């Protein structure tokens, strides 16, 4: 056995299950929150009986004051985090409660970063770049999902350069997360599919990552099995509480896995598509997954053959290589079954952008853990394959 040493991050307190959201007021009070900024978007703020309304009811009951920022955008931009910071300071707030999917949590994390670590967040891109703790933060998660409610990543888009960058630090991990599947029952089909495929990619990439370990492997395996067993059902019938619950469990497991084993070229390249074309992150990931993993397959066919088994493919009597191929086929099949578009052409990708996007993908924080070391030309070819379909 090779010698291993690693630091393993675990999120601190996580409330999980139907109706746990009712406990948020009490928990905010326990954390000493007197006036949090609720970081969300207009749609979720207006949703009758939704996460924002339920959070406010619980804060009121606990006697905790609040102020609302409702300007979160998908693929959150630097101006979003600046707006939260300005409101926080103007209102003399003392903490953050993010309510929504990855975009809300990353907006809150980004604001927390510039509140305590210096105003230019672009200078803090990278791994463990933060010297100071963020203000106390609770994340109420409403998609399944990015895992951002319990990860050390904040993904922000620079609207001037169209570059999406990541600040990775243990200081980014919210103190408490809430994952209440009843808040996800009305998530529309396309969003359920996109966010579910993000969780799927986040359980595949850490499994084949160069940084994987036995703890993250077990999280990936369980997440893959849960997603294979429930994502199609969650898309077909959003009110299937069992499927929604299993998808939340899967996205939490995947979040913990990639928090520690990191990701790979799918995310490094998806960040370019998201930054350049403002396309939904989960869709970008799903569209790239089979092409990146076909490229990666020769780096470790055995692990891809194992993936095929976890995905429920029948690998009896097959060679390692043939079993590994089944994993790639299964990835595309899941994507098709839940209605993800066919090619990156469908989200506005243009071949003339591939060179620059490939160059930037190799600089993305996620590239270093990819199992196969690629060149710019390799990445351009993968973009082209995902474009041609
Ligand atoms: P999102 O947060 O961008 O939300 C997409 C849309 O879904 C929004 O319009 C929102 O109003 C709506 N929505 C959210 N919850 C809903 C609900 N319960 N019902 C109906 N509509 C709802 O989507 P996302 O996929 O969760 O987040 C994507 C972002 O997260 C990307 O920027 C991506 O890069 C980032 N990300 C971050 C991490 C991390 O660890 N920090 C990991 C993966 C992805």
Short mmCIF file of C-alpha atoms and ligand atoms in Angstrom, two decimals:
data_model
loop_
_atom_site.label_atom_id
_atom_site.label_comp_id
_atom_site.label_asym_id
_atom_site.label_seq_id
_atom_site.Cartn_x
_atom_site.Cartn_y
_atom_site.Cartn_z
CA UNK A 1 0.00 0.00 0.00
CA UNK A 2 1.28 3.48 -0.85
CA UNK A 3 1.79 5.93 1.98
CA UNK A 4 -1.05 8.40 2.27
CA UNK A 5 -1.49 11.61 4.17
CA UNK A 6 -4.18 14.22 3.69
CA UNK A 7 -6.31 16.68 5.60
CA UNK A 8 -9.97 15.72 5.43
CA UNK A 9 -12.50 18.53 5.72
CA UNK A 10 -15.95 17.91 7.10
CA UNK A 11 -18.70 20.51 7.19
CA UNK A 12 -19.62 21.43 10.75
CA UNK A 13 -23.38 21.21 11.43
CA UNK A 14 -25.86 20.01 8.81
CA UNK A 15 -29.61 19.79 9.27
CA UNK A 16 -31.17 17.27 6.96
CA UNK A 17 -34.74 16.10 6.34
CA UNK A 18 -38.32 17.21 5.78
CA UNK A 19 -39.23 20.46 7.59
CA UNK A 20 -35.84 20.98 9.32
CA UNK A 21 -36.01 24.56 8.03
CA UNK A 22 -38.23 25.37 11.05
CA UNK A 23 -35.12 25.16 13.25
CA UNK A 24 -33.21 27.95 11.55
CA UNK A 25 -34.29 30.80 13.83
CA UNK A 26 -33.24 28.95 16.95
CA UNK A 27 -29.88 28.01 15.35
CA UNK A 28 -29.24 31.61 14.17
CA UNK A 29 -29.84 32.75 17.75
CA UNK A 30 -27.47 30.08 19.10
CA UNK A 31 -24.79 31.43 16.75
CA UNK A 32 -25.34 34.91 18.18
CA UNK A 33 -26.71 36.29 14.89
CA UNK A 34 -28.51 39.57 15.57
CA UNK A 35 -28.98 40.86 12.02
CA UNK A 36 -28.05 38.55 9.13
CA UNK A 37 -28.25 39.55 5.46
CA UNK A 38 -30.49 37.01 3.72
CA UNK A 39 -28.78 36.45 0.37
CA UNK A 40 -31.24 35.25 -2.27
CA UNK A 41 -32.98 36.14 -5.55
CA UNK A 42 -36.32 37.77 -6.39
CA UNK A 43 -37.92 34.51 -7.53
CA UNK A 44 -37.20 32.68 -4.27
CA UNK A 45 -38.13 35.75 -2.22
CA UNK A 46 -41.56 35.78 -3.86
CA UNK A 47 -42.16 32.01 -3.68
CA UNK A 48 -45.26 31.37 -1.52
CA UNK A 49 -44.40 28.99 1.33
CA UNK A 50 -40.84 28.70 -0.04
CA UNK A 51 -37.45 28.72 1.66
CA UNK A 52 -37.24 32.50 2.16
CA UNK A 53 -40.74 32.76 3.64
CA UNK A 54 -40.09 29.84 5.99
CA UNK A 55 -36.70 31.20 7.03
CA UNK A 56 -38.21 34.60 7.84
CA UNK A 57 -41.03 32.99 9.85
CA UNK A 58 -38.52 31.05 11.91
CA UNK A 59 -36.24 34.10 12.43
CA UNK A 60 -39.27 36.15 13.54
CA UNK A 61 -40.25 33.47 16.02
CA UNK A 62 -36.71 33.51 17.46
CA UNK A 63 -36.65 37.32 17.56
CA UNK A 64 -33.76 37.61 15.07
CA UNK A 65 -33.79 40.74 12.87
CA UNK A 66 -32.67 40.53 9.19
CA UNK A 67 -32.25 42.45 5.96
CA UNK A 68 -32.74 40.99 2.46
CA UNK A 69 -30.47 41.10 -0.60
CA UNK A 70 -32.51 39.69 -3.51
CA UNK A 71 -30.11 40.32 -6.40
CA UNK A 72 -28.37 36.91 -6.73
CA UNK A 73 -27.80 35.95 -10.38
CA UNK A 74 -27.00 32.50 -11.77
CA UNK A 75 -23.20 32.28 -12.21
CA UNK A 76 -22.83 35.07 -9.61
CA UNK A 77 -20.76 38.07 -10.62
CA UNK A 78 -18.32 40.31 -8.74
CA UNK A 79 -20.93 43.11 -8.65
CA UNK A 80 -23.30 40.76 -6.76
CA UNK A 81 -20.84 40.17 -3.95
CA UNK A 82 -20.00 43.88 -3.82
CA UNK A 83 -23.72 44.72 -3.48
CA UNK A 84 -24.08 42.28 -0.56
CA UNK A 85 -21.00 43.79 1.12
CA UNK A 86 -22.39 47.34 0.68
CA UNK A 87 -25.76 46.35 2.15
CA UNK A 88 -24.09 44.48 5.03
CA UNK A 89 -22.09 47.57 5.97
CA UNK A 90 -24.92 50.07 5.43
CA UNK A 91 -27.33 48.02 7.57
CA UNK A 92 -24.75 47.15 10.25
CA UNK A 93 -25.44 43.45 9.70
CA UNK A 94 -23.36 40.86 11.56
CA UNK A 95 -23.84 37.60 9.62
CA UNK A 96 -25.05 35.94 6.40
CA UNK A 97 -27.86 33.48 5.61
CA UNK A 98 -27.77 32.31 2.00
CA UNK A 99 -31.01 30.90 0.58
CA UNK A 100 -31.02 29.20 -2.81
CA UNK A 101 -28.72 27.03 -4.90
CA UNK A 102 -24.98 27.29 -5.52
CA UNK A 103 -25.30 30.85 -6.82
CA UNK A 104 -26.79 32.16 -3.56
CA UNK A 105 -24.23 30.34 -1.40
CA UNK A 106 -21.30 31.48 -3.55
CA UNK A 107 -22.58 35.07 -3.51
CA UNK A 108 -22.70 34.91 0.30
CA UNK A 109 -19.24 33.33 0.48
CA UNK A 110 -17.85 35.91 -1.96
CA UNK A 111 -19.32 38.77 0.09
CA UNK A 112 -17.94 37.24 3.29
CA UNK A 113 -14.52 36.98 1.65
CA UNK A 114 -14.33 40.63 0.64
CA UNK A 115 -15.76 41.75 4.00
CA UNK A 116 -12.84 40.24 5.90
CA UNK A 117 -10.01 39.46 3.44
CA UNK A 118 -9.65 42.52 1.21
CA UNK A 119 -11.80 44.05 -1.46
CA UNK A 120 -10.26 42.57 -4.63
CA UNK A 121 -11.53 39.00 -4.78
CA UNK A 122 -9.72 38.27 -8.06
CA UNK A 123 -6.46 38.39 -6.09
CA UNK A 124 -7.74 35.63 -3.81
CA UNK A 125 -8.48 33.07 -6.53
CA UNK A 126 -6.75 29.77 -5.76
CA UNK A 127 -6.34 27.36 -2.91
CA UNK A 128 -6.19 28.37 0.78
CA UNK A 129 -5.64 32.04 0.05
CA UNK A 130 -7.78 33.41 2.91
CA UNK A 131 -6.17 34.67 6.14
CA UNK A 132 -9.31 35.73 8.00
CA UNK A 133 -12.55 34.06 9.03
CA UNK A 134 -15.74 35.02 7.15
CA UNK A 135 -18.69 36.43 9.13
CA UNK A 136 -20.90 33.66 10.59
CA UNK A 137 -22.82 32.04 7.74
CA UNK A 138 -25.76 29.63 7.45
CA UNK A 139 -26.63 28.11 4.05
CA UNK A 140 -30.22 27.08 3.27
CA UNK A 141 -29.99 24.90 0.21
CA UNK A 142 -32.80 24.66 -2.36
CA UNK A 143 -31.22 22.66 -5.21
CA UNK A 144 -29.63 19.17 -5.29
CA UNK A 145 -27.12 20.30 -6.37
CA UNK A 146 -23.80 21.86 -6.14
CA UNK A 147 -22.92 20.94 -2.55
CA UNK A 148 -21.84 24.57 -2.07
CA UNK A 149 -23.74 24.70 1.24
CA UNK A 150 -20.99 22.53 2.73
CA UNK A 151 -17.95 22.97 0.49
CA UNK A 152 -14.87 25.18 0.76
CA UNK A 153 -15.36 26.53 -2.78
CA UNK A 154 -16.74 29.88 -3.92
CA UNK A 155 -17.22 30.14 -7.69
CA UNK A 156 -17.47 33.70 -8.96
CA UNK A 157 -17.62 35.17 -12.49
CA UNK A 158 -15.62 38.23 -13.43
CA UNK A 159 -18.18 40.01 -15.63
CA UNK A 160 -15.44 42.09 -17.29
CA UNK A 161 -13.29 39.18 -18.47
CA UNK A 162 -16.06 36.51 -18.56
CA UNK A 163 -13.77 34.33 -16.49
CA UNK A 164 -15.18 32.13 -13.77
CA UNK A 165 -12.71 31.62 -10.94
CA UNK A 166 -12.68 29.68 -7.69
CA UNK A 167 -11.61 30.67 -4.17
CA UNK A 168 -10.99 27.45 -2.26
CA UNK A 169 -10.53 27.72 1.51
CA UNK A 170 -11.64 25.95 4.66
CA UNK A 171 -12.71 29.39 5.85
CA UNK A 172 -15.47 29.37 3.18
CA UNK A 173 -17.37 26.46 4.72
CA UNK A 174 -20.69 27.69 6.17
CA UNK A 175 -21.04 27.06 9.92
CA UNK A 176 -24.42 25.40 9.41
CA UNK A 177 -26.29 24.04 6.40
CA UNK A 178 -29.97 23.20 5.96
CA UNK A 179 -31.03 20.61 3.40
CA UNK A 180 -34.78 20.23 3.56
CA UNK A 181 -36.09 18.16 0.61
CA UNK A 182 -39.60 19.62 0.99
CA UNK A 183 -38.11 22.90 -0.29
CA UNK A 184 -37.18 21.13 -3.52
CA UNK A 185 -40.48 19.46 -4.43
CA UNK A 186 -41.40 22.22 -6.91
CA UNK A 187 -38.01 22.60 -8.58
CA UNK A 188 -38.81 22.52 -12.33
CA UNK A 189 -37.75 19.51 -14.43
CA UNK A 190 -34.93 21.21 -16.33
CA UNK A 191 -33.40 22.60 -13.11
CA UNK A 192 -33.78 19.22 -11.37
CA UNK A 193 -31.97 17.60 -14.29
CA UNK A 194 -29.18 20.17 -14.50
CA UNK A 195 -28.47 20.30 -10.76
CA UNK A 196 -28.76 16.50 -10.48
CA UNK A 197 -26.24 16.06 -13.29
CA UNK A 198 -23.91 18.48 -11.48
CA UNK A 199 -24.09 16.23 -8.40
CA UNK A 200 -23.46 13.21 -10.66
CA UNK A 201 -20.35 14.81 -12.19
CA UNK A 202 -19.22 15.74 -8.67
CA UNK A 203 -19.35 12.08 -7.71
CA UNK A 204 -17.57 10.85 -10.89
CA UNK A 205 -14.69 13.36 -11.00
CA UNK A 206 -13.48 12.80 -7.40
CA UNK A 207 -13.64 9.02 -7.95
CA UNK A 208 -11.13 9.20 -10.82
CA UNK A 209 -9.22 12.21 -9.41
CA UNK A 210 -5.54 11.84 -8.60
CA UNK A 211 -6.42 13.02 -5.06
CA UNK A 212 -9.01 10.34 -4.25
CA UNK A 213 -8.76 8.31 -1.04
CA UNK A 214 -10.83 5.52 0.55
CA UNK A 215 -13.09 7.99 2.41
CA UNK A 216 -13.96 9.99 -0.72
CA UNK A 217 -14.32 6.77 -2.75
CA UNK A 218 -17.05 5.52 -0.43
CA UNK A 219 -18.85 8.87 -0.66
CA UNK A 220 -18.67 8.81 -4.48
CA UNK A 221 -19.91 5.23 -4.75
CA UNK A 222 -22.95 5.87 -2.54
CA UNK A 223 -23.70 9.16 -4.33
CA UNK A 224 -23.53 7.51 -7.77
CA UNK A 225 -25.87 4.71 -6.67
CA UNK A 226 -28.35 7.15 -5.15
CA UNK A 227 -28.35 9.33 -8.27
CA UNK A 228 -28.74 6.37 -10.64
CA UNK A 229 -31.65 5.23 -8.48
CA UNK A 230 -33.44 8.54 -8.07
CA UNK A 231 -32.56 11.33 -10.52
CA UNK A 232 -34.82 10.03 -13.30
CA UNK A 233 -37.70 9.71 -10.80
CA UNK A 234 -37.10 13.21 -9.38
CA UNK A 235 -37.27 14.64 -12.93
CA UNK A 236 -40.33 12.55 -13.87
CA UNK A 237 -42.25 13.42 -10.69
CA UNK A 238 -40.92 16.31 -8.65
CA UNK A 239 -43.25 15.53 -5.76
CA UNK A 240 -41.66 12.13 -5.18
CA UNK A 241 -40.26 12.90 -1.71
CA UNK A 242 -38.17 9.71 -1.61
CA UNK A 243 -36.41 10.62 -4.88
CA UNK A 244 -35.89 14.23 -3.72
CA UNK A 245 -34.52 13.02 -0.37
CA UNK A 246 -32.09 10.64 -2.04
CA UNK A 247 -30.91 13.36 -4.41
CA UNK A 248 -30.16 15.61 -1.43
CA UNK A 249 -28.22 12.82 0.27
CA UNK A 250 -26.32 12.24 -2.97
CA UNK A 251 -25.43 15.89 -3.50
CA UNK A 252 -24.19 16.17 0.11
CA UNK A 253 -22.03 13.06 -0.31
CA UNK A 254 -20.66 14.34 -3.62
CA UNK A 255 -19.97 17.74 -2.04
CA UNK A 256 -17.98 16.13 0.77
CA UNK A 257 -16.11 13.97 -1.75
CA UNK A 258 -14.98 16.79 -4.02
CA UNK A 259 -14.25 19.04 -1.06
CA UNK A 260 -11.41 16.61 -0.37
CA UNK A 261 -10.57 14.70 -3.58
CA UNK A 262 -11.13 17.69 -5.89
CA UNK A 263 -12.53 17.59 -9.42
CA UNK A 264 -11.06 17.54 -12.93
CA UNK A 265 -11.32 18.76 -16.51
CA UNK A 266 -15.13 18.59 -16.63
CA UNK A 267 -15.34 21.38 -14.08
CA UNK A 268 -12.29 23.23 -15.40
CA UNK A 269 -13.92 23.32 -18.85
CA UNK A 270 -17.51 23.87 -17.62
CA UNK A 271 -16.32 27.04 -15.86
CA UNK A 272 -15.21 28.37 -19.26
CA UNK A 273 -18.62 27.66 -20.83
CA UNK A 274 -20.40 29.18 -17.82
CA UNK A 275 -18.19 32.29 -17.80
CA UNK A 276 -18.27 32.84 -21.56
CA UNK A 277 -21.93 32.07 -22.33
CA UNK A 278 -23.60 32.43 -18.88
CA UNK A 279 -24.98 28.89 -19.36
CA UNK A 280 -26.39 26.80 -16.46
CA UNK A 281 -23.49 25.12 -14.67
CA UNK A 282 -25.06 21.65 -14.38
CA UNK A 283 -25.88 21.59 -18.11
CA UNK A 284 -22.29 22.59 -18.98
CA UNK A 285 -20.97 19.77 -16.79
CA UNK A 286 -23.36 17.16 -18.19
CA UNK A 287 -22.55 18.10 -21.80
CA UNK A 288 -18.80 17.74 -21.25
CA UNK A 289 -18.81 14.66 -18.99
CA UNK A 290 -18.79 11.78 -21.54
CA UNK A 291 -16.20 13.50 -23.75
CA UNK A 292 -13.80 14.33 -20.92
CA UNK A 293 -14.11 10.86 -19.40
CA UNK A 294 -13.59 9.15 -22.77
CA UNK A 295 -10.33 11.13 -22.95
CA UNK A 296 -9.47 10.21 -19.34
CA UNK A 297 -10.27 6.52 -19.68
CA UNK A 298 -6.78 5.36 -20.64
CA UNK A 299 -5.36 6.89 -17.46
CA UNK A 300 -7.09 4.28 -15.28
CA UNK A 301 -9.44 1.87 -17.10
CA UNK A 302 -9.93 -0.18 -13.94
CA UNK A 303 -11.56 2.71 -12.08
CA UNK A 304 -13.84 3.42 -15.03
CA UNK A 305 -14.83 -0.28 -15.10
CA UNK A 306 -15.71 0.03 -11.40
CA UNK A 307 -17.79 3.13 -12.17
CA UNK A 308 -19.81 1.11 -14.70
CA UNK A 309 -20.70 -1.36 -11.96
CA UNK A 310 -21.73 1.35 -9.48
CA UNK A 311 -23.89 2.84 -12.23
CA UNK A 312 -25.75 -0.47 -12.51
CA UNK A 313 -24.31 -1.57 -15.87
CA UNK A 314 -23.97 -5.31 -16.45
CA UNK A 315 -20.22 -5.87 -16.74
CA UNK A 316 -20.29 -9.67 -16.33
CA UNK A 317 -17.69 -11.35 -18.53
CA UNK A 318 -16.48 -8.07 -20.03
CA UNK A 319 -12.85 -7.03 -20.32
CA UNK A 320 -11.80 -4.06 -18.19
CA UNK A 321 -11.72 -1.86 -21.29
CA UNK A 322 -15.22 -2.89 -22.44
CA UNK A 323 -16.63 -2.41 -18.94
CA UNK A 324 -14.99 1.02 -18.79
CA UNK A 325 -16.64 1.94 -22.10
CA UNK A 326 -20.01 1.04 -20.59
CA UNK A 327 -19.46 3.72 -17.91
CA UNK A 328 -19.05 6.38 -20.61
CA UNK A 329 -22.17 5.13 -22.40
CA UNK A 330 -24.10 5.17 -19.12
CA UNK A 331 -23.11 8.79 -18.43
CA UNK A 332 -24.56 9.92 -21.77
CA UNK A 333 -27.66 7.77 -21.25
CA UNK A 334 -28.44 9.38 -17.87
CA UNK A 335 -27.99 12.81 -19.41
CA UNK A 336 -30.34 11.93 -22.30
CA UNK A 337 -32.94 10.36 -20.00
CA UNK A 338 -33.27 13.53 -17.93
CA UNK A 339 -33.49 15.79 -21.00
CA UNK A 340 -30.12 17.58 -21.05
CA UNK A 341 -29.42 19.20 -24.47
CA UNK A 342 -27.24 17.23 -26.89
CA UNK A 343 -24.20 19.41 -27.58
CA UNK A 344 -22.44 22.54 -26.35
CA UNK A 345 -23.65 24.15 -29.60
CA UNK A 346 -27.09 24.18 -27.93
CA UNK A 347 -25.83 26.53 -25.18
CA UNK A 348 -24.21 28.95 -27.63
CA UNK A 349 -20.60 27.65 -27.73
CA UNK A 350 -18.52 28.89 -30.69
CA UNK A 351 -15.48 27.01 -32.05
CA UNK A 352 -13.52 30.27 -32.44
CA UNK A 353 -13.54 30.56 -28.60
CA UNK A 354 -12.13 27.06 -27.96
CA UNK A 355 -8.42 28.00 -28.02
CA UNK A 356 -8.74 30.68 -25.35
CA UNK A 357 -11.17 28.62 -23.27
CA UNK A 358 -8.77 25.65 -23.42
CA UNK A 359 -5.90 27.83 -22.26
CA UNK A 360 -7.97 29.12 -19.34
CA UNK A 361 -9.33 25.65 -18.48
CA UNK A 362 -5.79 24.43 -17.87
CA UNK A 363 -5.30 27.33 -15.43
CA UNK A 364 -8.53 26.55 -13.55
CA UNK A 365 -8.03 25.23 -10.01
CA UNK A 366 -9.81 21.99 -10.89
CA UNK A 367 -7.44 20.96 -13.69
CA UNK A 368 -4.60 19.77 -11.45
CA UNK A 369 -6.50 16.74 -10.11
CA UNK A 370 -7.59 15.39 -13.50
CA UNK A 371 -6.33 11.81 -13.96
CA UNK A 372 -4.83 12.44 -17.42
CA UNK A 373 -2.48 15.36 -18.01
CA UNK A 374 -3.58 17.20 -21.14
CA UNK A 375 -2.31 19.88 -23.48
CA UNK A 376 -4.19 22.88 -24.80
CA UNK A 377 -4.67 21.00 -28.07
CA UNK A 378 -6.24 18.07 -26.20
CA UNK A 379 -8.73 20.39 -24.48
CA UNK A 380 -9.61 22.08 -27.77
CA UNK A 381 -10.34 18.61 -29.23
CA UNK A 382 -12.59 17.75 -26.28
CA UNK A 383 -14.54 21.02 -26.71
CA UNK A 384 -14.83 20.22 -30.43
CA UNK A 385 -16.09 16.68 -29.75
CA UNK A 386 -18.70 18.03 -27.31
CA UNK A 387 -19.70 20.55 -30.00
CA UNK A 388 -20.00 17.98 -32.80
CA UNK A 389 -21.87 15.49 -30.57
P1 LIG B 1 -28.51 28.42 -9.12
O1 LIG B 1 -28.21 28.66 -7.70
O2 LIG B 1 -27.78 29.22 -10.14
O3 LIG B 1 -30.06 28.59 -9.35
C1 LIG B 1 -30.61 28.51 -10.66
C2 LIG B 1 -32.05 28.99 -10.65
O4 LIG B 1 -32.83 28.10 -9.87
C3 LIG B 1 -32.25 30.37 -10.02
O5 LIG B 1 -32.96 31.16 -10.93
C4 LIG B 1 -33.06 30.11 -8.77
O6 LIG B 1 -34.02 31.11 -8.50
C5 LIG B 1 -33.76 28.81 -9.10
N1 LIG B 1 -34.09 28.00 -7.92
C6 LIG B 1 -33.28 27.69 -6.89
N2 LIG B 1 -33.92 26.91 -6.00
C7 LIG B 1 -35.17 26.73 -6.49
C8 LIG B 1 -36.31 26.03 -6.00
N3 LIG B 1 -36.29 25.33 -4.86
N4 LIG B 1 -37.43 26.04 -6.76
C9 LIG B 1 -37.46 26.71 -7.95
N5 LIG B 1 -36.42 27.40 -8.44
C10 LIG B 1 -35.28 27.41 -7.72
O7 LIG B 1 -28.31 26.88 -9.49
P2 LIG B 1 -27.25 25.83 -8.93
O8 LIG B 1 -27.06 24.85 -10.01
O9 LIG B 1 -27.64 25.34 -7.59
O10 LIG B 1 -25.90 26.68 -8.75
C11 LIG B 1 -25.03 26.90 -9.83
C12 LIG B 1 -23.86 27.74 -9.39
O11 LIG B 1 -23.12 27.06 -8.33
C13 LIG B 1 -22.85 27.95 -10.51
O12 LIG B 1 -22.35 29.27 -10.49
C14 LIG B 1 -21.75 26.96 -10.21
O13 LIG B 1 -20.50 27.31 -10.75
C15 LIG B 1 -21.73 26.98 -8.71
N6 LIG B 1 -21.15 25.81 -8.07
C16 LIG B 1 -20.56 25.99 -6.86
C17 LIG B 1 -20.00 24.94 -6.19
C18 LIG B 1 -19.33 25.18 -4.86
O14 LIG B 1 -18.89 24.23 -4.20
N7 LIG B 1 -19.23 26.40 -4.41
C19 LIG B 1 -20.04 23.64 -6.73
C20 LIG B 1 -20.65 23.48 -7.96
C21 LIG B 1 -21.22 24.56 -8.61
#
